[in-house]
Amino acid sequence: MREKIKLFDPAIGNSEEREAIRTLRSGYWASGVGSGKVLQFENKFREYLGSDQCIAVNSGTAALNLSLSLLNIKNKEVILPSLSFVSTAHAVTLNGGTPVFVDVDAKTCCIDPKQIRKRISKKTAAILPVHFAGMACNIDKILEICKGRNIQLVEDAAHASGAKYNHKKIGSHGMAVCFSFHPVKNIAMLTGGLISINHQKHKKFKKILNERRWCGITNRQNFTYDVKQVGWNYYMNELSAGLGLIQLKKLDRLNRIRNNVAKRYHNEIELEEKMPYEKDCSYHFYWIMVKNRDKIMQKLKQNGIETGIHYKPIHKMSMYKMKRKLPITEYVGKKIISLPTHPNLTDKHVTRIISLINKFL
Ligand SMILES: Cc1ncc(COP(=O)(O)O)c(C=O)c1O
C-alpha cells in the first residue's frame, strides 16, 4: 500500500513540540486577561499585518461573531457569498442581521462585486467577503461600493493568513478582518482565531472586544471586577498562542511551499476549470472543477489521496434555503474538489496526485 496523502496536515517541528511541553509544565495554560503568550501573539501578528489592532480569540467563528457585534446589524442586511463555511452566515444571524447571499466569480470563486452592487439596499450594514482558498477578493472594488454609504467591510480571512492584496497583507484593509487558526489552517493551533482592526476608533473597538471575549469582564482590580456588557468565553489559550508565535515565524516560508505546489497543479493538471495561479495567494487548498466528481474522488481515495469539497453552498442548507438562485455558486458546489497544498507534501507526492488526476479525468 502506498503512503497516504492527507488533504490537510499541520506542519510542526521540534520547536512546536518543545513549546507545547514548556507551556504544559508552566501550569499557565489559559487566562481571560489576554496576557502572556496571547498578548505576544497579538503584537507579533499586528506587526506582521501592519494593522491598527489585533484581538486573539479561540476560533475563526468567534472572530466573525465578535467582529459583527461591533456593528449594529440588528434588522439590517449583510452581503456575503454562499460558498463558505457556515460560520460566515451564522455570525450575521447570531448578531440579529439577515444574510444576503450573492454569487461568486467563476474564475476565482470569490464574491463578485457586480453581484454585490445588485443587492445593496437601505438596510445593508456590511459586506462580508471570503478570501476563498487564500485568493484575495477584489477589495478595492468592494471598498468602492462601501464608500459614502455607511457600509462596513468585514473580511473572512480564515484561509488567508499570509496572503496579500495589492502588495499589502490581508488583514490590513477592512474594518475588521477575521482569521482562523484551526489545525488545518495556514497557521495551525489547537483552536484559534483573531480579529485585525483597521479603523480610526481602533482603541475603542479593542477595549470592547477584549471585554466581550471574556464574559464582559472589565475594570479588574486585585480580586474584583465589573461587568457592563454581555460577553462570551472566546479568549485564546496560552498553548495555542505559543504554537502560533512559532508558526507565524514560519508562515511565509510554509506559504511559499503551498504556492509552489499550487503552481505545479496549475501548470500540469489538464483541466480548464481550476484555481488561478497567483504569487500572493496563501493556497489553503487548491481547487479544480470536474464533471464526474464522485468517481474521481473515489479513485483518488483508492490510491491513498484524500480530497475534499469546499463547500456545499450555505443557501443549500435547510436553515438558509432560499428561492433566489445563485447559478455559479450552485455549479461550483456540484463540481469543486479541494486538493492538498500543505507543506508536508513532497515533490513526489505532488507528481503522484497530478498524474492520477490526469489519468482519471
Ligand atoms: C471560510 C471560513 N470561515 C470561518 C471558519 C471558522 O473558523 P473556525 O473553525 O476556526 O471557527 C472557517 C473554518 O473552517 C472557514 O473555512
Short mmCIF file of C-alpha atoms and ligand atoms in Angstrom, two decimals:
data_model
loop_
_atom_site.label_atom_id
_atom_site.label_comp_id
_atom_site.label_asym_id
_atom_site.label_seq_id
_atom_site.Cartn_x
_atom_site.Cartn_y
_atom_site.Cartn_z
CA MET A 1 0.00 0.00 0.00
CA ARG A 2 1.39 3.40 -0.96
CA GLU A 3 1.84 6.20 1.56
CA LYS A 4 -1.43 8.04 2.31
CA ILE A 5 -1.64 11.73 1.46
CA LYS A 6 -3.92 13.79 3.67
CA LEU A 7 -5.92 16.77 2.47
CA PHE A 8 -4.79 18.84 5.46
CA ASP A 9 -1.79 18.17 7.69
CA PRO A 10 -0.33 20.71 10.13
CA ALA A 11 3.40 21.32 9.58
CA ILE A 12 5.02 21.22 13.01
CA GLY A 13 8.60 20.63 14.12
CA ASN A 14 10.72 20.36 17.25
CA SER A 15 10.08 24.00 18.22
CA GLU A 16 6.32 23.45 18.43
CA GLU A 17 6.84 20.25 20.45
CA ARG A 18 9.20 22.00 22.88
CA GLU A 19 6.82 24.93 23.17
CA ALA A 20 3.89 22.63 23.99
CA ILE A 21 5.86 20.88 26.75
CA ARG A 22 7.10 24.21 28.14
CA THR A 23 3.57 25.60 28.40
CA LEU A 24 2.15 22.39 29.85
CA ARG A 25 4.87 22.30 32.52
CA SER A 26 4.42 26.00 33.34
CA GLY A 27 0.89 25.31 34.60
CA TYR A 28 -0.21 28.60 32.98
CA TRP A 29 -2.48 27.29 30.23
CA ALA A 30 -5.15 29.91 29.84
CA SER A 31 -6.39 33.22 31.13
CA GLY A 32 -9.16 35.54 30.03
CA VAL A 33 -6.94 38.55 30.74
CA GLY A 34 -5.05 38.11 27.45
CA SER A 35 -1.57 38.43 28.95
CA GLY A 36 1.43 36.14 28.40
CA LYS A 37 1.79 34.41 25.04
CA VAL A 38 -1.63 35.60 23.86
CA LEU A 39 -0.54 39.23 24.16
CA GLN A 40 2.78 38.44 22.46
CA PHE A 41 0.97 36.72 19.59
CA GLU A 42 -1.38 39.68 19.13
CA ASN A 43 1.55 42.10 18.99
CA LYS A 44 3.56 39.98 16.56
CA PHE A 45 0.59 39.38 14.27
CA ARG A 46 -0.25 43.12 14.29
CA GLU A 47 3.34 43.92 13.28
CA TYR A 48 3.21 41.22 10.61
CA LEU A 49 -0.02 42.58 9.11
CA GLY A 50 0.62 46.26 9.66
CA SER A 51 -2.86 46.80 11.11
CA ASP A 52 -4.09 49.02 13.95
CA GLN A 53 -5.06 46.33 16.49
CA CYS A 54 -5.27 42.56 16.82
CA ILE A 55 -7.53 40.69 19.23
CA ALA A 56 -6.83 36.98 19.64
CA VAL A 57 -9.80 34.66 20.18
CA ASN A 58 -10.40 30.92 20.28
CA SER A 59 -11.70 30.35 16.73
CA GLY A 60 -12.44 31.92 13.40
CA THR A 61 -16.11 31.57 14.29
CA ALA A 62 -15.59 33.65 17.46
CA ALA A 63 -13.70 36.25 15.41
CA LEU A 64 -16.64 36.57 13.00
CA ASN A 65 -19.26 36.71 15.77
CA LEU A 66 -17.35 39.38 17.69
CA SER A 67 -16.48 41.48 14.63
CA LEU A 68 -20.10 41.77 13.59
CA SER A 69 -21.05 42.60 17.18
CA LEU A 70 -19.16 45.90 16.68
CA LEU A 71 -21.72 46.97 14.07
CA ASN A 72 -25.33 47.31 14.95
CA ILE A 73 -26.70 44.88 12.35
CA LYS A 74 -29.96 44.06 14.10
CA ASN A 75 -32.71 44.08 11.41
CA LYS A 76 -30.08 45.06 8.86
CA GLU A 77 -28.52 43.11 5.99
CA VAL A 78 -25.04 41.76 5.44
CA ILE A 79 -23.97 40.75 1.92
CA LEU A 80 -21.80 37.63 1.73
CA PRO A 81 -21.02 34.65 -0.53
CA SER A 82 -22.88 31.40 -0.02
CA LEU A 83 -19.72 29.50 -0.97
CA SER A 84 -18.22 29.40 2.53
CA PHE A 85 -18.20 27.60 5.84
CA VAL A 86 -21.49 28.11 7.65
CA SER A 87 -19.89 30.24 10.41
CA THR A 88 -19.73 33.15 7.97
CA ALA A 89 -23.54 33.25 7.75
CA HIS A 90 -24.18 32.28 11.38
CA ALA A 91 -22.21 35.32 12.54
CA VAL A 92 -24.75 37.54 10.77
CA THR A 93 -27.74 35.62 12.15
CA LEU A 94 -26.38 35.50 15.72
CA ASN A 95 -25.99 39.27 15.66
CA GLY A 96 -29.62 39.76 14.61
CA GLY A 97 -28.90 40.54 10.95
CA THR A 98 -30.08 38.96 7.70
CA PRO A 99 -27.51 37.25 5.49
CA VAL A 100 -27.95 38.25 1.84
CA PHE A 101 -26.13 35.70 -0.30
CA VAL A 102 -24.69 36.70 -3.65
CA ASP A 103 -22.91 34.77 -6.36
CA VAL A 104 -19.18 34.30 -6.79
CA ASP A 105 -16.93 34.98 -9.75
CA ALA A 106 -16.43 31.72 -11.69
CA LYS A 107 -12.70 32.36 -12.19
CA THR A 108 -11.74 32.91 -8.54
CA CYS A 109 -14.70 31.57 -6.51
CA CYS A 110 -14.55 34.87 -4.58
CA ILE A 111 -17.60 37.11 -4.17
CA ASP A 112 -18.46 39.00 -7.37
CA PRO A 113 -18.56 42.80 -6.82
CA LYS A 114 -21.10 43.19 -9.68
CA GLN A 115 -23.48 40.89 -7.79
CA ILE A 116 -22.88 42.83 -4.56
CA ARG A 117 -23.99 46.07 -6.26
CA LYS A 118 -27.28 44.45 -7.29
CA ARG A 119 -28.12 43.57 -3.67
CA ILE A 120 -27.20 46.83 -1.94
CA SER A 121 -30.23 48.25 -0.15
CA LYS A 122 -31.02 50.86 2.50
CA LYS A 123 -30.66 48.05 5.03
CA THR A 124 -27.14 46.98 4.01
CA ALA A 125 -24.83 47.41 7.01
CA ALA A 126 -21.80 45.39 5.91
CA ILE A 127 -20.17 43.37 3.15
CA LEU A 128 -18.52 40.15 4.30
CA PRO A 129 -16.34 38.65 1.57
CA VAL A 130 -14.39 35.38 1.97
CA HIS A 131 -10.87 35.15 0.57
CA PHE A 132 -11.64 31.76 -0.88
CA ALA A 133 -8.85 29.17 -0.50
CA GLY A 134 -6.48 32.08 0.21
CA MET A 135 -7.16 34.03 -3.01
CA ALA A 136 -7.80 37.68 -2.20
CA CYS A 137 -11.16 39.12 -3.23
CA ASN A 138 -11.22 42.38 -5.18
CA ILE A 139 -11.02 44.56 -2.06
CA ASP A 140 -10.73 47.86 -3.97
CA LYS A 141 -13.98 47.25 -5.84
CA ILE A 142 -15.75 46.28 -2.60
CA LEU A 143 -14.41 49.36 -0.77
CA GLU A 144 -15.64 51.50 -3.67
CA ILE A 145 -19.15 50.10 -3.09
CA CYS A 146 -18.92 50.81 0.67
CA LYS A 147 -17.71 54.39 0.16
CA GLY A 148 -20.18 57.13 1.09
CA ARG A 149 -22.80 54.57 2.05
CA ASN A 150 -22.12 53.80 5.73
CA ILE A 151 -21.42 50.18 4.81
CA GLN A 152 -18.51 48.47 6.57
CA LEU A 153 -16.11 45.89 5.16
CA VAL A 154 -15.64 42.86 7.43
CA GLU A 155 -13.47 40.14 5.83
CA ASP A 156 -13.48 36.40 6.39
CA ALA A 157 -9.78 35.64 6.05
CA ALA A 158 -9.96 32.14 7.59
CA HIS A 159 -7.99 30.81 4.56
CA ALA A 160 -5.79 33.82 4.04
CA SER A 161 -3.08 34.07 6.73
CA GLY A 162 -0.07 35.49 4.89
CA ALA A 163 -1.94 36.27 1.64
CA LYS A 164 -1.65 39.73 0.09
CA TYR A 165 -3.84 42.10 -1.87
CA ASN A 166 -2.19 44.96 -3.77
CA HIS A 167 1.14 44.22 -2.05
CA LYS A 168 -0.41 44.64 1.41
CA LYS A 169 -1.17 41.79 3.76
CA ILE A 170 -4.77 40.60 4.00
CA GLY A 171 -5.71 41.89 7.45
CA SER A 172 -4.66 45.47 6.77
CA HIS A 173 -7.64 46.60 4.65
CA GLY A 174 -11.14 46.04 6.07
CA MET A 175 -12.54 47.49 9.27
CA ALA A 176 -12.40 44.01 10.85
CA VAL A 177 -10.62 41.00 9.32
CA CYS A 178 -11.25 37.56 10.79
CA PHE A 179 -8.63 34.80 10.79
CA SER A 180 -8.89 31.14 11.78
CA PHE A 181 -6.01 29.13 13.22
CA HIS A 182 -7.82 25.79 13.30
CA PRO A 183 -5.26 22.94 12.93
CA VAL A 184 -5.90 22.65 9.17
CA LYS A 185 -5.22 26.33 8.51
CA ASN A 186 -2.01 28.05 7.31
CA ILE A 187 -1.19 28.92 10.94
CA ALA A 188 -2.11 25.82 12.95
CA MET A 189 -3.08 25.95 16.63
CA LEU A 190 -5.22 23.65 18.76
CA THR A 191 -8.01 26.11 18.04
CA GLY A 192 -7.67 29.82 17.48
CA GLY A 193 -8.73 32.92 15.66
CA LEU A 194 -8.00 36.63 15.52
CA ILE A 195 -9.62 39.92 14.58
CA SER A 196 -7.49 42.53 12.91
CA ILE A 197 -8.90 46.05 13.18
CA ASN A 198 -8.26 48.94 10.78
CA HIS A 199 -10.30 51.93 11.87
CA GLN A 200 -9.87 55.32 13.48
CA LYS A 201 -11.81 54.05 16.51
CA HIS A 202 -9.49 51.04 16.86
CA LYS A 203 -8.63 51.67 20.52
CA LYS A 204 -12.29 51.78 21.49
CA PHE A 205 -13.03 48.63 19.46
CA LYS A 206 -10.13 46.80 21.07
CA LYS A 207 -11.42 47.64 24.55
CA ILE A 208 -14.95 46.50 23.69
CA LEU A 209 -13.71 43.25 22.14
CA ASN A 210 -11.28 42.49 24.97
CA GLU A 211 -14.26 42.59 27.31
CA ARG A 212 -16.61 40.65 25.04
CA ARG A 213 -14.13 37.84 24.52
CA TRP A 214 -14.11 37.24 28.30
CA CYS A 215 -17.69 37.38 29.54
CA GLY A 216 -17.83 41.19 29.60
CA ILE A 217 -15.32 41.43 32.45
CA THR A 218 -13.81 44.91 32.90
CA ASN A 219 -12.08 47.22 35.41
CA ARG A 220 -10.22 44.42 37.17
CA GLN A 221 -8.62 45.44 40.44
CA ASN A 222 -6.96 42.75 42.53
CA PHE A 223 -9.79 40.27 43.10
CA THR A 224 -12.70 42.37 41.95
CA TYR A 225 -14.04 43.42 38.59
CA ASP A 226 -17.09 44.89 36.95
CA VAL A 227 -19.34 43.78 34.08
CA LYS A 228 -21.05 46.35 31.86
CA GLN A 229 -21.95 44.29 28.80
CA VAL A 230 -22.65 40.73 27.76
CA GLY A 231 -19.66 38.69 26.64
CA TRP A 232 -18.57 35.16 25.76
CA ASN A 233 -15.82 32.76 26.66
CA TYR A 234 -13.91 33.40 23.43
CA TYR A 235 -10.33 34.04 24.60
CA MET A 236 -7.33 32.23 23.14
CA ASN A 237 -5.38 29.78 25.33
CA GLU A 238 -1.64 30.01 26.04
CA LEU A 239 -0.73 26.75 24.32
CA SER A 240 -2.37 27.84 21.06
CA ALA A 241 -0.72 31.28 21.27
CA GLY A 242 2.70 29.68 21.90
CA LEU A 243 2.29 27.46 18.83
CA GLY A 244 1.05 30.47 16.88
CA LEU A 245 4.16 32.50 17.70
CA ILE A 246 6.32 29.75 16.20
CA GLN A 247 4.04 29.14 13.22
CA LEU A 248 3.94 32.87 12.46
CA LYS A 249 7.74 32.95 12.10
CA LYS A 250 7.47 30.16 9.52
CA LEU A 251 4.33 31.38 7.79
CA ASP A 252 5.89 33.00 4.71
CA ARG A 253 8.20 30.03 4.16
CA LEU A 254 5.37 27.50 4.58
CA ASN A 255 3.13 29.54 2.28
CA ARG A 256 5.88 29.52 -0.38
CA ILE A 257 5.76 25.71 -0.29
CA ARG A 258 1.96 25.81 -0.71
CA ASN A 259 2.38 28.31 -3.53
CA ASN A 260 4.86 26.07 -5.39
CA VAL A 261 2.51 23.11 -5.07
CA ALA A 262 -0.34 25.23 -6.47
CA LYS A 263 1.85 26.41 -9.35
CA ARG A 264 2.50 22.80 -10.33
CA TYR A 265 -1.22 21.91 -10.13
CA HIS A 266 -2.00 24.95 -12.24
CA ASN A 267 0.60 24.14 -14.89
CA GLU A 268 0.24 20.37 -15.00
CA ILE A 269 -3.39 19.41 -14.34
CA GLU A 270 -5.03 19.00 -17.74
CA LEU A 271 -8.25 20.84 -16.97
CA GLU A 272 -9.70 24.20 -17.95
CA GLU A 273 -11.64 24.89 -14.75
CA LYS A 274 -9.11 25.18 -11.95
CA MET A 275 -7.90 27.71 -9.42
CA PRO A 276 -5.83 30.51 -10.95
CA TYR A 277 -2.17 30.86 -10.03
CA GLU A 278 -1.21 33.98 -8.06
CA LYS A 279 2.04 34.55 -6.25
CA ASP A 280 0.32 36.38 -3.36
CA CYS A 281 -2.27 33.67 -2.68
CA SER A 282 -1.89 31.62 0.53
CA TYR A 283 -3.42 28.46 -1.06
CA HIS A 284 -5.12 27.00 1.99
CA PHE A 285 -6.09 24.36 -0.60
CA TYR A 286 -6.19 24.21 -4.41
CA TRP A 287 -9.47 23.64 -6.23
CA ILE A 288 -10.36 22.02 -9.50
CA MET A 289 -13.80 21.54 -11.06
CA VAL A 290 -14.72 18.26 -12.68
CA LYS A 291 -17.81 16.67 -14.23
CA ASN A 292 -17.56 13.24 -12.60
CA ARG A 293 -16.66 14.33 -9.08
CA ASP A 294 -17.75 11.25 -7.12
CA LYS A 295 -15.83 8.92 -9.40
CA ILE A 296 -12.62 10.97 -9.32
CA MET A 297 -12.71 11.45 -5.54
CA GLN A 298 -13.32 7.72 -5.09
CA LYS A 299 -10.44 6.77 -7.42
CA LEU A 300 -8.09 9.15 -5.65
CA LYS A 301 -9.15 7.72 -2.29
CA GLN A 302 -8.46 4.18 -3.52
CA ASN A 303 -4.98 5.43 -4.40
CA GLY A 304 -4.43 6.87 -0.93
CA ILE A 305 -5.14 10.51 -1.76
CA GLU A 306 -7.59 12.40 0.39
CA THR A 307 -9.56 15.24 -1.22
CA GLY A 308 -12.47 17.37 -0.04
CA ILE A 309 -15.44 19.51 -1.02
CA HIS A 310 -15.37 23.19 -0.08
CA TYR A 311 -18.24 23.85 0.08
CA LYS A 312 -21.80 22.70 -0.14
CA PRO A 313 -23.21 26.24 -0.55
CA ILE A 314 -24.73 27.69 2.63
CA HIS A 315 -28.00 28.58 0.85
CA LYS A 316 -28.45 24.84 0.18
CA MET A 317 -28.53 24.09 3.94
CA SER A 318 -32.05 23.69 5.41
CA MET A 319 -31.64 26.71 7.67
CA TYR A 320 -30.63 29.10 4.87
CA LYS A 321 -32.69 27.76 1.94
CA MET A 322 -33.89 30.48 -0.44
CA LYS A 323 -35.86 30.72 -3.69
CA ARG A 324 -33.40 33.00 -5.47
CA LYS A 325 -30.80 31.08 -7.50
CA LEU A 326 -27.03 31.59 -7.39
CA PRO A 327 -26.10 29.85 -10.65
CA ILE A 328 -22.31 29.97 -10.37
CA THR A 329 -22.23 29.01 -6.69
CA GLU A 330 -24.59 26.10 -7.40
CA TYR A 331 -22.46 24.95 -10.34
CA VAL A 332 -19.28 25.18 -8.20
CA GLY A 333 -20.98 23.36 -5.33
CA LYS A 334 -21.54 20.35 -7.60
CA LYS A 335 -18.15 20.24 -9.33
CA ILE A 336 -15.48 21.50 -6.96
CA ILE A 337 -12.82 19.25 -5.42
CA SER A 338 -10.19 20.55 -2.99
CA LEU A 339 -6.66 19.19 -3.31
CA PRO A 340 -3.91 19.20 -0.66
CA THR A 341 -1.34 22.01 -0.64
CA HIS A 342 0.03 21.52 2.89
CA PRO A 343 3.76 22.00 3.49
CA ASN A 344 4.35 18.30 4.32
CA LEU A 345 3.86 17.38 0.66
CA THR A 346 6.97 16.35 -1.25
CA ASP A 347 7.58 16.80 -4.99
CA LYS A 348 6.93 13.09 -5.40
CA HIS A 349 3.54 13.38 -3.67
CA VAL A 350 2.55 16.23 -5.95
CA THR A 351 3.68 14.32 -9.06
CA ARG A 352 1.59 11.35 -7.92
CA ILE A 353 -1.50 13.48 -7.32
CA ILE A 354 -1.20 15.24 -10.69
CA SER A 355 -0.62 12.09 -12.71
CA LEU A 356 -3.55 10.28 -11.06
CA ILE A 357 -5.90 13.22 -11.64
CA ASN A 358 -4.86 13.46 -15.29
CA LYS A 359 -5.36 9.71 -15.66
CA PHE A 360 -8.89 9.70 -14.15
CA LEU A 361 -10.23 12.88 -15.81
C1 LIG B 1 -14.22 30.38 5.40
C2 LIG B 1 -14.24 30.00 6.85
N1 LIG B 1 -14.77 30.88 7.73
C3 LIG B 1 -14.81 30.62 9.05
C4 LIG B 1 -14.32 29.44 9.56
C5 LIG B 1 -14.43 29.17 11.03
O1 LIG B 1 -13.18 29.01 11.63
P1 LIG B 1 -13.03 28.10 12.96
O2 LIG B 1 -13.12 26.68 12.54
O3 LIG B 1 -11.66 28.47 13.45
O4 LIG B 1 -14.10 28.50 13.85
C6 LIG B 1 -13.76 28.51 8.70
C7 LIG B 1 -13.25 27.23 9.23
O5 LIG B 1 -13.16 26.23 8.61
C8 LIG B 1 -13.71 28.78 7.31
O6 LIG B 1 -13.19 27.91 6.45
#
